[in-house]
Tab-separated table of C-alpha atoms and ligand atoms in Angstrom:
chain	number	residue	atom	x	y	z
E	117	UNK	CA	0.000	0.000	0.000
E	118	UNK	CA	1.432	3.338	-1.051
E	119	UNK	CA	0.157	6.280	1.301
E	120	UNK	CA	-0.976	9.602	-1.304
E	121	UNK	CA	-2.142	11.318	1.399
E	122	UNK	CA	-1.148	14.746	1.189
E	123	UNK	CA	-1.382	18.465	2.682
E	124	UNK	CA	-2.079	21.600	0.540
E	125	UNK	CA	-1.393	24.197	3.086
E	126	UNK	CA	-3.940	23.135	6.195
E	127	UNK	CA	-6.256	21.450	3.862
E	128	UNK	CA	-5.395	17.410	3.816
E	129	UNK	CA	-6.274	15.058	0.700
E	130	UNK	CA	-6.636	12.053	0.378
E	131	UNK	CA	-4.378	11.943	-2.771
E	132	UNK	CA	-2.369	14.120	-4.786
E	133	UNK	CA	-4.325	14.472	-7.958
E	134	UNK	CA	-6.719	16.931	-9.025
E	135	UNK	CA	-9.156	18.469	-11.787
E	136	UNK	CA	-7.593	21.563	-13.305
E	137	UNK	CA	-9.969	24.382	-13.333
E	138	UNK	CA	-11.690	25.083	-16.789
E	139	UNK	CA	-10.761	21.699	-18.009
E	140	UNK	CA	-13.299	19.480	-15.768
E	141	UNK	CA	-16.630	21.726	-16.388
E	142	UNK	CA	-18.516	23.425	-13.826
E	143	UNK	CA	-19.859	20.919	-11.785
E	144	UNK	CA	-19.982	17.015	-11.888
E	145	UNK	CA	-20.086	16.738	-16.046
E	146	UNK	CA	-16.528	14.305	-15.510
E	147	UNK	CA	-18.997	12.127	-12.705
E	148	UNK	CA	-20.251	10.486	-16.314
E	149	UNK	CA	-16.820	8.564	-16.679
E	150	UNK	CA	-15.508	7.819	-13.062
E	151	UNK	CA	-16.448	8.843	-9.625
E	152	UNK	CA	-15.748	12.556	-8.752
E	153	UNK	CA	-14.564	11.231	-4.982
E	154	UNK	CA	-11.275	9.184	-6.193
E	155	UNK	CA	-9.607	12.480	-6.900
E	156	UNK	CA	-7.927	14.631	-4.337
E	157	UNK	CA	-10.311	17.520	-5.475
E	158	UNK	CA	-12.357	18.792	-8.257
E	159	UNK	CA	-11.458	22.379	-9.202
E	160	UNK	CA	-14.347	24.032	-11.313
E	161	UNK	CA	-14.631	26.622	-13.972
E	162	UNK	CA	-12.994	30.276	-12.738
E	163	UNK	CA	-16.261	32.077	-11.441
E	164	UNK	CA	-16.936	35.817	-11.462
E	165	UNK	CA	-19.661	37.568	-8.892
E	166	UNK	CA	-21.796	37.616	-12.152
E	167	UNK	CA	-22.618	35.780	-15.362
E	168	UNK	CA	-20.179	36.352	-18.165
E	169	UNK	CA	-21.116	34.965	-22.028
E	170	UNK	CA	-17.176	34.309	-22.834
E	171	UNK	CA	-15.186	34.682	-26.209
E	172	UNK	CA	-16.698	34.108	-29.589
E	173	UNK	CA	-15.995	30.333	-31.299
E	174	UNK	CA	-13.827	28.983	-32.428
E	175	UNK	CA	-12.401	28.539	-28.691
E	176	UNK	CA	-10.258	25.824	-28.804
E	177	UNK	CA	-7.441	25.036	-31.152
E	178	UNK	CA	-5.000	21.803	-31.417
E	179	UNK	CA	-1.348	22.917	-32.006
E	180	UNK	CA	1.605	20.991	-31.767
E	181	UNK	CA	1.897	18.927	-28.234
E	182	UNK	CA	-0.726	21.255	-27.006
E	183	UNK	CA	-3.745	23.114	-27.128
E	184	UNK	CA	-4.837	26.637	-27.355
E	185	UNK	CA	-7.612	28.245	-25.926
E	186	UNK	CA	-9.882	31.030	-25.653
E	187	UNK	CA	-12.345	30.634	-23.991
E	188	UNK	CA	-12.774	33.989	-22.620
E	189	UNK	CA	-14.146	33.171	-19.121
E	190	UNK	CA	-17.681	32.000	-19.315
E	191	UNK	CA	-19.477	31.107	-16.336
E	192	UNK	CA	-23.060	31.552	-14.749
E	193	UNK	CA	-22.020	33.460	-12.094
E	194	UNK	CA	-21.646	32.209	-8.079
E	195	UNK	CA	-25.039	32.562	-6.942
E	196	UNK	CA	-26.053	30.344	-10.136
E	197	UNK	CA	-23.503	27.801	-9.645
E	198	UNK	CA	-24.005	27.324	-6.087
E	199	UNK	CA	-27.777	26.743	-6.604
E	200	UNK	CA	-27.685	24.977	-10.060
E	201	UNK	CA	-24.116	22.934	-10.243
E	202	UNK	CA	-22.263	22.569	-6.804
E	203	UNK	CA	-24.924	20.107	-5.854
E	204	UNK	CA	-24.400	17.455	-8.119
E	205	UNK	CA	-20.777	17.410	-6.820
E	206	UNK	CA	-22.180	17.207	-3.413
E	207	UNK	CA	-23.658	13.981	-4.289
E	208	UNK	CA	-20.808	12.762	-5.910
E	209	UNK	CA	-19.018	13.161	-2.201
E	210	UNK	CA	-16.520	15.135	-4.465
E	211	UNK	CA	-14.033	17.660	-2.435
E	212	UNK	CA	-14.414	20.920	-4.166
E	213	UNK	CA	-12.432	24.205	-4.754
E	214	UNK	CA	-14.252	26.364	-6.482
E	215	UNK	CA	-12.251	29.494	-8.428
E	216	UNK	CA	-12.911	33.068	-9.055
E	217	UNK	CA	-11.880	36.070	-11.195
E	218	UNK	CA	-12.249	39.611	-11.540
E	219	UNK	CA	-11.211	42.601	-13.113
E	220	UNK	CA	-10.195	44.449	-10.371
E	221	UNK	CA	-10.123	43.746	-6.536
E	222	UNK	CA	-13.825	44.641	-5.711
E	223	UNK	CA	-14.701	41.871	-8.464
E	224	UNK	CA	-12.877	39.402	-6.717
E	225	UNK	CA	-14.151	40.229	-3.220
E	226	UNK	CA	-17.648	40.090	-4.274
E	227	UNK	CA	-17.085	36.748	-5.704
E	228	UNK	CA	-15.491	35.638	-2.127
E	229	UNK	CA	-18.303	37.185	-0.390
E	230	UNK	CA	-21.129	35.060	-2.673
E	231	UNK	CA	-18.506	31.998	-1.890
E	232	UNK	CA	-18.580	32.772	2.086
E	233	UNK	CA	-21.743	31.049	2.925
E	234	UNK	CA	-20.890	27.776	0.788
E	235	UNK	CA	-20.690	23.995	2.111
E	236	UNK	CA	-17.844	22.881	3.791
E	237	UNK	CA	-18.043	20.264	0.437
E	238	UNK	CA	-15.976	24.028	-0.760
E	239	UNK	CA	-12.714	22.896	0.582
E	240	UNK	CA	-10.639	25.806	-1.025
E	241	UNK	CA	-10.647	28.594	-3.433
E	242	UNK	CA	-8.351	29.069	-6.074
E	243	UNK	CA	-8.412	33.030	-7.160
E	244	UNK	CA	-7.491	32.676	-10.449
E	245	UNK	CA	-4.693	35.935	-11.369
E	246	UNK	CA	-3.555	34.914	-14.376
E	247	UNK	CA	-6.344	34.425	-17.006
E	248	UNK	CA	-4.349	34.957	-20.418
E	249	UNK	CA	-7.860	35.902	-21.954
E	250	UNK	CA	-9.067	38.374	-19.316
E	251	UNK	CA	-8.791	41.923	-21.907
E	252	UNK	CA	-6.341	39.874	-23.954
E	253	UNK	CA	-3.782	38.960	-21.318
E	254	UNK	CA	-2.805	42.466	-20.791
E	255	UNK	CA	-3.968	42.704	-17.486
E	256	UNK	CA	-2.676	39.584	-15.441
E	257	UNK	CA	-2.857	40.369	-11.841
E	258	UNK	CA	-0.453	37.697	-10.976
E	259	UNK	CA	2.295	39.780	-12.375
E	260	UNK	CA	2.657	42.415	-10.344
E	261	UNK	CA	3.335	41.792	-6.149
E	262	UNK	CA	0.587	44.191	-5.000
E	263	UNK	CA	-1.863	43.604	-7.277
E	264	UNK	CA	-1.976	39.822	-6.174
E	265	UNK	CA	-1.746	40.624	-2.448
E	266	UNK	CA	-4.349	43.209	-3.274
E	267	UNK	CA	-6.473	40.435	-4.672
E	268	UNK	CA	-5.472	37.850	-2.580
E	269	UNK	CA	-5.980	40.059	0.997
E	270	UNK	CA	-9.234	40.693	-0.170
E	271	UNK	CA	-10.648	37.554	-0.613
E	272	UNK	CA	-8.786	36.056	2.519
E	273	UNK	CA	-10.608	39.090	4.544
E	274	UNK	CA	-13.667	37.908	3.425
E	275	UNK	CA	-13.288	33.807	3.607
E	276	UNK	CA	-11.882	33.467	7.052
E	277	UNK	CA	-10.623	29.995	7.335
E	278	UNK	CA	-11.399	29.128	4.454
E	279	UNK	CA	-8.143	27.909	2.339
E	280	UNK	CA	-7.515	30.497	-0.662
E	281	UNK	CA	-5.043	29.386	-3.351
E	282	UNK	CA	-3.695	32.198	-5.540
E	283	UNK	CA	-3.187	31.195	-9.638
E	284	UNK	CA	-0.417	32.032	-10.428
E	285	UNK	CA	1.413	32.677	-14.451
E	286	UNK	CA	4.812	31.708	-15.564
E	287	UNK	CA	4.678	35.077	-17.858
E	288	UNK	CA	6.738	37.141	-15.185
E	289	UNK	CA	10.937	37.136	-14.433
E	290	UNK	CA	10.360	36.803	-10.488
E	291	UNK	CA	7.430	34.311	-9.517
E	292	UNK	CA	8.587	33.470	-6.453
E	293	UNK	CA	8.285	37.566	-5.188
E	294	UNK	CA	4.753	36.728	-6.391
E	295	UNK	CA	4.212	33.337	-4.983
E	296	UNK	CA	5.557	35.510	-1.779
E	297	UNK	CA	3.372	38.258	-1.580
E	298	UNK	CA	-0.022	35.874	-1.973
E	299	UNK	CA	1.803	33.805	1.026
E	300	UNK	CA	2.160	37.346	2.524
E	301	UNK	CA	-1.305	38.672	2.241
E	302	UNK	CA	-2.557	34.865	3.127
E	303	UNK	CA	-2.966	32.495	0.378
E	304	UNK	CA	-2.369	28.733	2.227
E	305	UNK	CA	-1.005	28.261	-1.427
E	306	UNK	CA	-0.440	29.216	-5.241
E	307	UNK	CA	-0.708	27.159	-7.917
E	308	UNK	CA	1.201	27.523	-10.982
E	309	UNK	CA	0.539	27.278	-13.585
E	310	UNK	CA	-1.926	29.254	-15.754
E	311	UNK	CA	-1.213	28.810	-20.039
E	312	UNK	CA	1.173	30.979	-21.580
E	313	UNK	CA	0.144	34.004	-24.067
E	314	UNK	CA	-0.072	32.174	-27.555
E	315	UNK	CA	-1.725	32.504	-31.237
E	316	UNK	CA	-2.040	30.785	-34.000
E	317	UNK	CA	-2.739	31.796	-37.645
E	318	UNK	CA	-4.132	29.905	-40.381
E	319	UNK	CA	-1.785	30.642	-43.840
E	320	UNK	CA	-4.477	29.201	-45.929
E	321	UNK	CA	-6.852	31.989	-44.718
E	322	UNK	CA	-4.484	34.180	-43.161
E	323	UNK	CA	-6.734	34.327	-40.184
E	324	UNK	CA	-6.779	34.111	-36.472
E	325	UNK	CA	-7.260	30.903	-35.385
E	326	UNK	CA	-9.193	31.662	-32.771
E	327	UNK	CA	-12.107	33.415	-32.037
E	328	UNK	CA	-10.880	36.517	-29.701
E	329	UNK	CA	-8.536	37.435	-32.979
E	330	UNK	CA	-5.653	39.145	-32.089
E	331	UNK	CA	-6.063	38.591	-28.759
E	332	UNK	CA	-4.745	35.098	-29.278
E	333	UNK	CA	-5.190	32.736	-26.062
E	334	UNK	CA	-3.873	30.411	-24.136
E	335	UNK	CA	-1.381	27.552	-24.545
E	336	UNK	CA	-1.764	24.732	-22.199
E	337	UNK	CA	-0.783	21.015	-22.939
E	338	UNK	CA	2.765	18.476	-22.496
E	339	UNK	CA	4.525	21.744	-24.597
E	340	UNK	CA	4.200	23.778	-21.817
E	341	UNK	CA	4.500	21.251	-18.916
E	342	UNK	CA	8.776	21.739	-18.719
E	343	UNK	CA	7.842	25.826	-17.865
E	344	UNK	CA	5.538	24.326	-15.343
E	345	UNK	CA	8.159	22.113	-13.556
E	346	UNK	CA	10.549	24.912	-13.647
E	347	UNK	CA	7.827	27.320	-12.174
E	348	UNK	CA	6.925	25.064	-9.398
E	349	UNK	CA	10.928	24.501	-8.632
E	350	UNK	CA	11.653	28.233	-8.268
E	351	UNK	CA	8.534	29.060	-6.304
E	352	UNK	CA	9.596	26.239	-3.964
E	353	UNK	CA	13.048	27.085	-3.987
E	354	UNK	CA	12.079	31.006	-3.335
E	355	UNK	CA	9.425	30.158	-0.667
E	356	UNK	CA	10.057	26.951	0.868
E	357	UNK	CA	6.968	26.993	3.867
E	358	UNK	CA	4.611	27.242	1.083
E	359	UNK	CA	2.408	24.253	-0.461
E	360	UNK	CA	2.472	24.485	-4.650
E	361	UNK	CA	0.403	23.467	-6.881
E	362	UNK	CA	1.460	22.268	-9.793
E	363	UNK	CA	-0.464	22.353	-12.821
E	364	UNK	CA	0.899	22.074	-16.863
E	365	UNK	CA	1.077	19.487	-19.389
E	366	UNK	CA	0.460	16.685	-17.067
E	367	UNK	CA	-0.427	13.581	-19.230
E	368	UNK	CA	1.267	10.873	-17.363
E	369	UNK	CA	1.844	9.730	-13.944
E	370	UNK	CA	5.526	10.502	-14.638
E	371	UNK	CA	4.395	13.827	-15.206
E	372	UNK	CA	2.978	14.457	-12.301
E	373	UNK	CA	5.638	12.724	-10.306
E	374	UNK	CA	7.797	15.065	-11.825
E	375	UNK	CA	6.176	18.128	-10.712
E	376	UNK	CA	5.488	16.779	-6.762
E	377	UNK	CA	9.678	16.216	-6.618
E	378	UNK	CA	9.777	20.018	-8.384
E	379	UNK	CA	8.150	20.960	-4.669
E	380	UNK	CA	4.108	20.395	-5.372
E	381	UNK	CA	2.283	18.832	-3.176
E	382	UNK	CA	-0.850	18.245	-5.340
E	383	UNK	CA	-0.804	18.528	-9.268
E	384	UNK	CA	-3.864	19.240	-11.634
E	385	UNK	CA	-4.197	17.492	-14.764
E	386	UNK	CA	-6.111	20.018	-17.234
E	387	UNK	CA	-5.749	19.323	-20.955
E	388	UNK	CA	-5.344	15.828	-21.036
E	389	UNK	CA	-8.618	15.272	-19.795
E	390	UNK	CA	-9.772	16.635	-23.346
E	391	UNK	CA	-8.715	13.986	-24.961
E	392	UNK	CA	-9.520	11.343	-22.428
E	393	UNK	CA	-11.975	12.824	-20.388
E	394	UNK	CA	-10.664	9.753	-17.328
E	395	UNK	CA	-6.842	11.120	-17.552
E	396	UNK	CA	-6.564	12.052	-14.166
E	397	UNK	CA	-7.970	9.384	-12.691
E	398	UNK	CA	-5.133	7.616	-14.700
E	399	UNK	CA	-2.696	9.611	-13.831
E	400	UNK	CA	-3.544	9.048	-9.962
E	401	UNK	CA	-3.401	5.106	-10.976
E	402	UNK	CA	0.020	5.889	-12.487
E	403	UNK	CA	1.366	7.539	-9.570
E	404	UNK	CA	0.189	5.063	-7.377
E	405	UNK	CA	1.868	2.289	-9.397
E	406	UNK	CA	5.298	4.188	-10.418
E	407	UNK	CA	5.276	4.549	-6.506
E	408	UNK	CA	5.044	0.761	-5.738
E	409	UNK	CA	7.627	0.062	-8.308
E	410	UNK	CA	10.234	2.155	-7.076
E	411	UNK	CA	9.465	1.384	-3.635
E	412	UNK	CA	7.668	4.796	-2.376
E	413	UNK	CA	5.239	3.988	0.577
E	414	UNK	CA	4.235	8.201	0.799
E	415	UNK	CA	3.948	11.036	-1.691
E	416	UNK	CA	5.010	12.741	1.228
E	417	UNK	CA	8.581	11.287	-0.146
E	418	UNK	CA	8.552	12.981	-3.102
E	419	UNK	CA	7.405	16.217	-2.577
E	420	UNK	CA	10.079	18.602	-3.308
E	421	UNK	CA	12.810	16.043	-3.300
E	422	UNK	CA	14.918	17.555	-6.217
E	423	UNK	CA	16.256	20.293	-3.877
E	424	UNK	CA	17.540	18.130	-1.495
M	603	RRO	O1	-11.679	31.040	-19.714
M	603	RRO	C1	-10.556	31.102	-20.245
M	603	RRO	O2	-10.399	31.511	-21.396
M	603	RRO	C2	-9.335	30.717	-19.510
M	603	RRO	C3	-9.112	30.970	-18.154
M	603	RRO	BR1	-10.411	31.687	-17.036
M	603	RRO	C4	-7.852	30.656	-17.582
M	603	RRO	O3	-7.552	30.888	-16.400
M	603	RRO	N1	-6.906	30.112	-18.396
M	603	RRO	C5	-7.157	29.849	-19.681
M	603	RRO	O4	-6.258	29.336	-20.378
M	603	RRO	N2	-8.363	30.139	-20.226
């Protein structure tokens, strides 16, 4: 028997694998293939206070050992998903951290303050700082110190206990002053990391790929997932009392195991699960047995191993 337990800040999981938010739907659509509970958590669709219609189609696009996306943020709003989706994960017995954006720190306190009165089934939130298609990536809070402890402070005020992760991008030069000032202003963790800024154009048409235009989107997938280790190695290395994370490219359980001796003591599998919409229960499976074979009996092992 191989122990996964592990600890995200105070918040303890059964295992170390989890949904990555905007890849798993809003509620308990994954439920269809595998039960919701086997994961560590379920992390939903980024929520702001209100409704938001998101980017025109095309929204996805396949590129080479990845994906891009723009998506552009759609969501029903708190109040509707608390009444209308966070059920059916309730009755999946799934553990749930739910996510939120805004466009400026009263957005993303009025989110927290809908979020306050939610089930303890809400067993973090992830404040998502790093949306590459929030204005066309020109406003990322997560890369500039104050505006993420502006962001995170403010929903931390308003959640009490409450765990609040802070989401971090890989498009800055010193993440772990970042990763420090949402530890600062009281994130339990960050988790990094968001897509990188990408675009593609068609030369047939010479158009945008996707919908948003020139706005471009997201790039997420296994290209991505050696900035992802790296991220999750500096943050660690920069802030060593704080729980990572780690979230990019993860298709394997290698991948993931990768990323937990990087310093993460959870990982998120995201665009994988487009393809195979059970990947991370796989990639849990895969960790589990890559453990037994090299004779691991705790994550706990792994986790940020490299440095030592
Ligand atoms: O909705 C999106 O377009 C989106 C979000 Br909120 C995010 O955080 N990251 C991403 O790649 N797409």
């Amino acid at each position: 028997m191989v122990n996964l337990s592990t600890r995200v800040g105070n918040l303890e999981l059964p295992n170390p694998i989890l949904t990555a938010s905007g890849t798993a739907g809003h509620g308990a659509e994954l439920e269809a293939y595998f039960p919701l509970r086997e994961l560590g958590a379920v992390v939903v669709k980024s929520l702001h206070a209100g409704s938001w219609p998101g980017n025109p189609a095309p929204r996805v696009h396949a590129v080479t050992a990845g994906m891009l996306n723009s998506v552009g943020l759609q969501g029903p709003g708190v109040a509707a998903w608390l009444r209308d989706d966070l059920p059916a994960l309730q009755a999946a017995q799934a553990r749930v951290v739910a996510s939120i954006w805004g466009r400026s720190v009263a957005d993303y306190r009025a989110a927290a303050e809908l979020l306050a009165a939610a089930p303890s089934d809400v067993v973090a939130v992830e404040v998502n700082l790093s949306c590459p298609n929030l204005d066309g990536g020109k406003h990322l809070f997560a890369q500039s110190a104050s505006a993420t402890s502006d962001a995170v402070h403010a929903v931390v005020d308003v959640l009490g206990s409450r765990p609040v992760w802070a989401k971090l991008t890989a498009q800055v030069t010193g993440i772990g002053e970042i990763a420090a000032a949402a530890q600062a202003a009281g994130a339990q963790a960050v988790v990094c990391i968001n897509t990188l800024l990408g675009m593609a154009i068609d030369t047939g048409s010479r158009r945008y790929r996707l919908g948003a235009g020139p706005a471009g989107g997201g790039l997420s997938g296994p290209a991505f997932h050696p900035v992802a280790v790296r991220a999750v190695h500096d943050v660690c290395a920069a802030a060593p009392e704080l729980s990572v994370v780690g979230v990019g490219g993860v298709a394997s359980g290698v991948d993931a195991i990768e990323l937990l001796l990087a310093g993460a003591s959870a990982v998120q599998v995201g665009t994988a699960t487009f393809e195979d919409p059970v990947a991370s229960r796989r990639v849990l499976r895969e960790v589990e047995e890559w453990c037994r074979s090299h004779g691991v009996l705790a994550i706990e092992e792994l986790i940020g191993a490299a440095h030592d």
